[in-house]
CSV table of C-alpha atoms in Angstrom, one decimal:
chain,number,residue,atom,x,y,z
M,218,UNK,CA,0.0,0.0,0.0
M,219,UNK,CA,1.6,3.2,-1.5
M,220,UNK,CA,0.1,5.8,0.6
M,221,UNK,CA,-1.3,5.6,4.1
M,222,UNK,CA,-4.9,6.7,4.4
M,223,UNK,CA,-5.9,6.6,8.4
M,224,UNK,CA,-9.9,6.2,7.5
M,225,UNK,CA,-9.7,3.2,5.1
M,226,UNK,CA,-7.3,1.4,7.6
M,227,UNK,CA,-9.7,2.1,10.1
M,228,UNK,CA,-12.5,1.0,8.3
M,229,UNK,CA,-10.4,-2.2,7.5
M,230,UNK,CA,-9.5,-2.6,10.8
M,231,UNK,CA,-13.5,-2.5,12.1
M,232,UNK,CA,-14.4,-4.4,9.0
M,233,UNK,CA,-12.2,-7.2,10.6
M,234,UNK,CA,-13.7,-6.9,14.1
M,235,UNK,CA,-17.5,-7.0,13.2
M,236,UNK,CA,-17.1,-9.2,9.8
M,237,UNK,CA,-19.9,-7.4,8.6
M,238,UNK,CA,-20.6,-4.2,6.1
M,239,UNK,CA,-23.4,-2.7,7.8
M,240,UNK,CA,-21.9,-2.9,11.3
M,241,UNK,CA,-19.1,-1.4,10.0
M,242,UNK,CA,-21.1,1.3,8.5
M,243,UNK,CA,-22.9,1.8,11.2
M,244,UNK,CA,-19.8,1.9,13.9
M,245,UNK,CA,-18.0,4.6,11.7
M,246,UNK,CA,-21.1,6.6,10.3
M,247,UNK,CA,-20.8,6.4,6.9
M,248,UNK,CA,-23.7,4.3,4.1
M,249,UNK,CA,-22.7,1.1,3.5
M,250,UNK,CA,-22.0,2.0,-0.1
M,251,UNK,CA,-19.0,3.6,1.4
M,252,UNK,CA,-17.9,1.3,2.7
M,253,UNK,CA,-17.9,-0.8,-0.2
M,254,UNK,CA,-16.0,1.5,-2.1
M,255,UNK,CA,-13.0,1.7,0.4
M,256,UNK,CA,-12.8,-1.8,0.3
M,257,UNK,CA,-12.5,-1.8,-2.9
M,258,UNK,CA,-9.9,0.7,-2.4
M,259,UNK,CA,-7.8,-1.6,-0.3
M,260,UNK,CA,-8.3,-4.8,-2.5
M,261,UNK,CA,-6.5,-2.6,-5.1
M,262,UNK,CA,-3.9,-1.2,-3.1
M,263,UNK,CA,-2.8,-4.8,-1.7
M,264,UNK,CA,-3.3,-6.6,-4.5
M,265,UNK,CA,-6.0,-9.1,-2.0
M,266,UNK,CA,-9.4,-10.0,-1.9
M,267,UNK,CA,-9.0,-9.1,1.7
M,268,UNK,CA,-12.2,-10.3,3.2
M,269,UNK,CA,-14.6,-13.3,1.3
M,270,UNK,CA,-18.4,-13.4,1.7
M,271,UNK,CA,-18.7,-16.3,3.3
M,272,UNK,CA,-22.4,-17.7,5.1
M,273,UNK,CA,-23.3,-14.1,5.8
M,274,UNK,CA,-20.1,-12.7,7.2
M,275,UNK,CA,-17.2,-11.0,5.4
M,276,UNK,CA,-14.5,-13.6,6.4
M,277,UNK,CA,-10.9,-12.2,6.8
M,278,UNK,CA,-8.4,-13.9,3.5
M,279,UNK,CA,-5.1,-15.4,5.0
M,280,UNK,CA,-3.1,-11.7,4.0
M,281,UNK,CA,-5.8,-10.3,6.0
M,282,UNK,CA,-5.0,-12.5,8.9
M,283,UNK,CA,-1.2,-11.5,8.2
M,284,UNK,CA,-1.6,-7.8,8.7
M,285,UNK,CA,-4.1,-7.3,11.1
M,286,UNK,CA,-1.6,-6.7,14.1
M,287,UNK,CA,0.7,-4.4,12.5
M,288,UNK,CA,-2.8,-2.5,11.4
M,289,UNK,CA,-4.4,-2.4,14.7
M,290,UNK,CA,-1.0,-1.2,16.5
M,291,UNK,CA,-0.8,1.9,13.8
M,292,UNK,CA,-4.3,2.8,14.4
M,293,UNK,CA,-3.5,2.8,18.0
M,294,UNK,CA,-0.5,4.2,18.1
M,295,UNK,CA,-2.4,7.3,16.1
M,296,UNK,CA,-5.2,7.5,18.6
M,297,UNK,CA,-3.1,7.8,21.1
M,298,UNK,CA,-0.7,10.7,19.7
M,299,UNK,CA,-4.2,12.4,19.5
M,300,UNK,CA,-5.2,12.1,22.4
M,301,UNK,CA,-2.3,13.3,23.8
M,302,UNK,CA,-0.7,10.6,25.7
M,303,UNK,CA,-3.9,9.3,27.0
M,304,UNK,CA,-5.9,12.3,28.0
M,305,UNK,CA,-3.4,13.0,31.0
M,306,UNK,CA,-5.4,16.1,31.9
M,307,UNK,CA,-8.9,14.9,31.4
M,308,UNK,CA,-10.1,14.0,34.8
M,309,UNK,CA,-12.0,17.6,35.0
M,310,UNK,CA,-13.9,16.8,31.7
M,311,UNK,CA,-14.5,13.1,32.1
M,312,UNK,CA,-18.1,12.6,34.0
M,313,UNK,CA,-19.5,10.1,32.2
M,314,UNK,CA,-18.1,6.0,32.2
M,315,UNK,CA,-19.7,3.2,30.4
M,316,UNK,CA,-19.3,-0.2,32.1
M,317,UNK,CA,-20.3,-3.4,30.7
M,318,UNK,CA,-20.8,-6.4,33.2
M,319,UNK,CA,-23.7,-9.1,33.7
M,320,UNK,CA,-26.7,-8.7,35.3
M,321,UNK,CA,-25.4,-11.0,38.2
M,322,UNK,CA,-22.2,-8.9,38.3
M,323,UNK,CA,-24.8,-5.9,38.6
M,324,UNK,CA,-26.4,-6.8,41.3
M,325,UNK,CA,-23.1,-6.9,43.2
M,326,UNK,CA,-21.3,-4.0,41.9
M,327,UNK,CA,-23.9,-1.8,41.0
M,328,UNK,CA,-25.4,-0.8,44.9
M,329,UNK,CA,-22.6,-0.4,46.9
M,330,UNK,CA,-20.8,2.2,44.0
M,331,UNK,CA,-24.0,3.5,43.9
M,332,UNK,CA,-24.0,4.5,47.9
M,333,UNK,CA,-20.2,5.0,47.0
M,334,UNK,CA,-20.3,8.0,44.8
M,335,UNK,CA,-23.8,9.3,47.1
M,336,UNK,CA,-21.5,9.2,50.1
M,337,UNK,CA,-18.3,10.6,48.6
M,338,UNK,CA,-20.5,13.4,46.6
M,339,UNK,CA,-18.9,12.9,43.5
M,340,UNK,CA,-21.0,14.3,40.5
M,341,UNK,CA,-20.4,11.6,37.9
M,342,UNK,CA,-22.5,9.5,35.9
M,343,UNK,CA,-22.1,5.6,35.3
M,344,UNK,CA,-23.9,4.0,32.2
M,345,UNK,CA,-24.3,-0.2,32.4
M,346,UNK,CA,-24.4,-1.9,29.2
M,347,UNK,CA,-24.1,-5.4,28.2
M,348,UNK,CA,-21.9,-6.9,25.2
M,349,UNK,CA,-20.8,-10.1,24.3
M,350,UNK,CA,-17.4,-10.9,24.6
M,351,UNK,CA,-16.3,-10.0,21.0
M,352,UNK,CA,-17.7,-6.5,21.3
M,353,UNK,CA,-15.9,-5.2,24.4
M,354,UNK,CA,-12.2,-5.0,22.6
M,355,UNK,CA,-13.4,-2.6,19.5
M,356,UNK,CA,-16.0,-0.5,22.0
M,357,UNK,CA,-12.7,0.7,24.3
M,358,UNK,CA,-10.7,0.9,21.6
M,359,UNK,CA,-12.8,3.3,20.0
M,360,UNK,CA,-13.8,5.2,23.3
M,361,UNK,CA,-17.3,4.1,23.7
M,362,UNK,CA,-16.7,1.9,26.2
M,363,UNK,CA,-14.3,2.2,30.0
M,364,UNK,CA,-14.6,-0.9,31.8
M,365,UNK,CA,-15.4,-4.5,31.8
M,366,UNK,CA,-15.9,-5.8,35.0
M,367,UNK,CA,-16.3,-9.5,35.5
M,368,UNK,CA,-15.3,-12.9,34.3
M,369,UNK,CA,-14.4,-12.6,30.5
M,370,UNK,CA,-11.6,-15.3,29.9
M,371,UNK,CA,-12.0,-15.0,26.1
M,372,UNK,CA,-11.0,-11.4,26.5
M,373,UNK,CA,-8.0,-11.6,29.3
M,374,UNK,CA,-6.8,-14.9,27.1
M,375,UNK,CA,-7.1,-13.7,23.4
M,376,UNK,CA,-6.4,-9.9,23.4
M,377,UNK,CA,-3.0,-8.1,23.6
M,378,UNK,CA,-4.5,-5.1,23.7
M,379,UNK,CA,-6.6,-5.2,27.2
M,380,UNK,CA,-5.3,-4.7,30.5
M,381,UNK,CA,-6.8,-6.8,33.0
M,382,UNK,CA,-6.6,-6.4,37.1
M,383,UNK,CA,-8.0,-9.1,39.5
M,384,UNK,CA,-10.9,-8.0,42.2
M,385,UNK,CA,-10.9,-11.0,43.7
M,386,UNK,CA,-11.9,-15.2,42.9
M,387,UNK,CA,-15.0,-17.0,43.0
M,388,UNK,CA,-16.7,-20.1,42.9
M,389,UNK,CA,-20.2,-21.7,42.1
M,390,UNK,CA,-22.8,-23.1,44.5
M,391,UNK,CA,-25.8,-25.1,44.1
M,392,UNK,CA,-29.0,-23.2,45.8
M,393,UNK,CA,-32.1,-24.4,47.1
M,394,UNK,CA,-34.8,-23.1,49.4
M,395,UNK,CA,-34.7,-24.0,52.5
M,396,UNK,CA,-36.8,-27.0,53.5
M,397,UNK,CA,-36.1,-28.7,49.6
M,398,UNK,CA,-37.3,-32.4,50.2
M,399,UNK,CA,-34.2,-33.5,48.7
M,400,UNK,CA,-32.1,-32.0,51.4
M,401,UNK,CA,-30.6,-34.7,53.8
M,402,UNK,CA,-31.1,-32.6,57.2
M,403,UNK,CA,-29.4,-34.8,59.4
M,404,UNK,CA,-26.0,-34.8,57.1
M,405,UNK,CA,-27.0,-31.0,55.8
M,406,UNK,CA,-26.5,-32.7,52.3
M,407,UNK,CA,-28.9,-33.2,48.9
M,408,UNK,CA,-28.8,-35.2,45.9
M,409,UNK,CA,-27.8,-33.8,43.2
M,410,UNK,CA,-28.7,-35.8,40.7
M,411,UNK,CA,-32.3,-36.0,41.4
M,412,UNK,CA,-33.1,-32.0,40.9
M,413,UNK,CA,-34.8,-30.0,38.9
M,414,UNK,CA,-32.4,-27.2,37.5
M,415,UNK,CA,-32.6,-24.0,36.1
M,416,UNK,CA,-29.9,-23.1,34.1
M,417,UNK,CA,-28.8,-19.5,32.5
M,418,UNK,CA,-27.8,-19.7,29.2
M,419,UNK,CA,-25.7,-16.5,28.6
M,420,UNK,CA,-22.7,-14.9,26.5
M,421,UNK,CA,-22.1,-11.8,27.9
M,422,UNK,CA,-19.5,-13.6,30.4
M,423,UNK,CA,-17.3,-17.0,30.5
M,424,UNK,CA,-20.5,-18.3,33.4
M,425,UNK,CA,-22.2,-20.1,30.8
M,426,UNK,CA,-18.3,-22.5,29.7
M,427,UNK,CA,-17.9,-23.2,33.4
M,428,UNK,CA,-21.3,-24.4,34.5
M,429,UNK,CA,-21.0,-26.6,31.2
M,430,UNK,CA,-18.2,-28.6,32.7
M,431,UNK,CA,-20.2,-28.8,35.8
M,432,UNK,CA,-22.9,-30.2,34.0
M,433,UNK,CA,-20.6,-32.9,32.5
M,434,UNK,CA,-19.8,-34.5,36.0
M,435,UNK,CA,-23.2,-34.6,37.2
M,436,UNK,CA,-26.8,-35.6,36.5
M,437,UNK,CA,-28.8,-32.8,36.8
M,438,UNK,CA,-32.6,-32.8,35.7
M,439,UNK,CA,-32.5,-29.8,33.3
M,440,UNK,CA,-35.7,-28.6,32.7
M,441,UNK,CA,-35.6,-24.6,32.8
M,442,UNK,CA,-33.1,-22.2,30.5
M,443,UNK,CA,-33.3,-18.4,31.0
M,444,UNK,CA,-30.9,-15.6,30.0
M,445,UNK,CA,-30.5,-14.0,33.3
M,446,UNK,CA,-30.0,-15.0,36.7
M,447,UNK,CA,-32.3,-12.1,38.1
M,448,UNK,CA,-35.0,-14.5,38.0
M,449,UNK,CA,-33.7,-17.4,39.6
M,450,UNK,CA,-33.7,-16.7,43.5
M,451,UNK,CA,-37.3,-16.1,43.0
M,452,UNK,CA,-37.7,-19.2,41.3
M,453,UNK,CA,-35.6,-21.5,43.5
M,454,UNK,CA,-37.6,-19.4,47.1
M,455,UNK,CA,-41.0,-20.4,45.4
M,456,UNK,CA,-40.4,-24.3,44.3
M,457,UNK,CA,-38.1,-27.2,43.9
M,458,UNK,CA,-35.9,-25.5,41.6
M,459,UNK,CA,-32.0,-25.3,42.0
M,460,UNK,CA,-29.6,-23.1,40.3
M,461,UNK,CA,-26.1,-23.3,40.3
M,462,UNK,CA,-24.7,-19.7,41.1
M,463,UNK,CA,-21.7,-17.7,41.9
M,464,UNK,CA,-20.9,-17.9,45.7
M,465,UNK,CA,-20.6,-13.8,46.0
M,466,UNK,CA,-24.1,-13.6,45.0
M,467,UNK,CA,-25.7,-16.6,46.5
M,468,UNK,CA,-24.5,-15.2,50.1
M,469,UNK,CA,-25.9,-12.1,49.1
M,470,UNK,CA,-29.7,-13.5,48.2
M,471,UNK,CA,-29.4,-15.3,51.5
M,472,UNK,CA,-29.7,-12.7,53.4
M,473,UNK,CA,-32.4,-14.1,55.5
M,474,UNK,CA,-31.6,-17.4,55.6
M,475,UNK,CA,-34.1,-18.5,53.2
M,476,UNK,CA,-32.1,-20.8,51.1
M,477,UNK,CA,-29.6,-23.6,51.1
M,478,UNK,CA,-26.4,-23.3,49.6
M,479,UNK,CA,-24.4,-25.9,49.2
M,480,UNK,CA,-20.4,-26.4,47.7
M,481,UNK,CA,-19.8,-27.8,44.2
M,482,UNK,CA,-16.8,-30.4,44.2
M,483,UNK,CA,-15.4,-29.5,40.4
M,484,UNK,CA,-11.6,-28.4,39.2
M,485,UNK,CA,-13.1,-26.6,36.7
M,486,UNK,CA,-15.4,-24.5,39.1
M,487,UNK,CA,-13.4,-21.1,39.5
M,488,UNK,CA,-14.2,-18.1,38.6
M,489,UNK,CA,-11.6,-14.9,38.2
M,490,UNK,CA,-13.5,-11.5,38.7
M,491,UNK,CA,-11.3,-8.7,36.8
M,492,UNK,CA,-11.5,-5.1,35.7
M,493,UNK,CA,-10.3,-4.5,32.6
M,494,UNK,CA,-9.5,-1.7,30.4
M,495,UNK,CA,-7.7,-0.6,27.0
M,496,UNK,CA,-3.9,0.0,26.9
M,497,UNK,CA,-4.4,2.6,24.7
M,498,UNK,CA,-6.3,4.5,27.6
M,499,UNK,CA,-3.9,3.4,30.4
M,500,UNK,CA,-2.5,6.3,30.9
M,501,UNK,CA,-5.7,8.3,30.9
M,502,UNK,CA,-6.2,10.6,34.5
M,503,UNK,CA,-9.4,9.7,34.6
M,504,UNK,CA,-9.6,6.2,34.0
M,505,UNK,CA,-7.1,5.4,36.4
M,506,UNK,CA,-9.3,7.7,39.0
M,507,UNK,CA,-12.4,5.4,38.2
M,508,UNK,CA,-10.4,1.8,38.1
M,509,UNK,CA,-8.7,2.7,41.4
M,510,UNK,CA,-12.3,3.6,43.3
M,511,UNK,CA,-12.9,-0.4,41.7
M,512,UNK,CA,-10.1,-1.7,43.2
M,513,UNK,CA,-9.9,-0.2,46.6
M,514,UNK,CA,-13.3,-0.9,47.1
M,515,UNK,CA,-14.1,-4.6,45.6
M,516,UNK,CA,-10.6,-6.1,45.5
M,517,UNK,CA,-9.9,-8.6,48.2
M,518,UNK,CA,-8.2,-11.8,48.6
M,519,UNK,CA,-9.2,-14.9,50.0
């Protein structure tokens, strides 16, 4: 490629990421038309079909696969000129951050930084969103998105470009209400191969890999599949229902003692709750303000 043209490296770039023309099109503003033409552009230029329609998605060729990393690090290394080191003085102007967790992780994080920033009078406004796994690396890099917090092990495992810090480790547990006829009282025990389950069926986080492997070693009686865990407790306090959920949050349903919870004998039943940001932003004044209020206040070790 003779000349270096910023926009149609960045449209290759996203073009990559989402594997589709209209996403594209949509994620930089411009007609899809457009972006058409600049591939076109860039076919010509390397001499490469670049990217092949293949069963609805515009499927990277092997040069494609070749250059992508030296691409990616030249857009960033741009954006980051730009922005000046990483916005070093920005804290004043920054008062907005997107996060993206889980519902479940909401329910843990969301209250407590809520009564955090009431009780420390600082005027700034947090917006929750949820994307799958595959979205979170293009949203920071493009600034429309600050944090993950969570358990995303396809994102700390598969991308150079995110900085991930742990909180803390967790685990899942089987609930059940509290008088379950299947509970063994006298040994504070319950089979768990004869119970009804409910299961949540989710990408937004690694839950849905882990619980799989659970599955594997026993016999549970699936019957129940929702998206969301918000549901569950409810469930589980009003019939025969179990679900298997993360420790953190079970403890914090049983608040009155309602339920059962009991341990899950698995090596594949961890769980690593991280923050995790974009390198290109790691420098940013106000990032680093928000990420160390996260740490200081939900880091701990067990």
């Amino acid at each position: 490629m003779g000349k270096f043209d910023y926009n149609l490296i960045k449209l290759f770039c996203t073009l990559y990421d989402t594997k589709s023309l209209t996403l594209t099109a949509n994620l930089l503003n411009i007609s899809q038309p457009a972006v058409s033409q600049a591939l076109k552009k860039l076919r010509a230029a390397y001499g490469d079909l670049l990217f092949i329609r293949s069963f609805g998605k515009m499927e990277p060729t092997l040069f494609s696969e070749k250059i992508i990393q030296n691409l990616k690090k030249s857009i960033e290394l741009i954006e980051l000129s730009l922005n000046h080191q990483g916005f070093n003085n920005n804290l004043a102007q920054k008062k907005n951050f997107n996060i993206t967790m889980s519902d479940v992780a909401q329910s843990y994080f969301i209250p407590p930084l809520c009564m955090l920033l009431e009780d420390s009078n600082l005027k700034t406004d947090i917006n929750v969103i949820q994307l799958v796994q595959d979205e979170i690396e293009m949203s920071m890099r493009d600034g429309k998105l600050d944090f993950a917090i969570g358990n995303f092990p396809t994102l700390k495992k598969h991308n150079v470009n995110i900085i991930s810090e742990r909180l803390f480790n967790d685990y899942f547990v089987l609930m059940v209400r509290d008088g379950h006829p299947y509970i063994k009282n006298e040994e504070n025990k319950i089979d768990f191969d004869q119970l009804k389950l409910i299961t949540i069926n989710t990408n937004i986080t690694g839950h849905s890999e882990i619980i799989d492997e659970i599955l594997k070693k026993f016999k549970f009686d699936c019957k129940i599949s929702i998206p969301y865990y918000s549901a569950a407790p409810d469930i589980v306090n009003k019939t025969d229902y179990a679900v298997i959920i993360p420790n953190s949050i079970a403890q914090k349903y049983n608040f009155y003692q309602q339920f059962k919870i009991f341990p899950i004998q698995s090596d594949s039943n961890f769980i690593e709750v991280n923050i995790f940001y974009h390198q290109l932003f790691k420098n940013d004044s106000a990032i680093n303000w928000m990420k160390n209020i996260l740490i200081e206040n939900f880091s701990f070790n067990e």
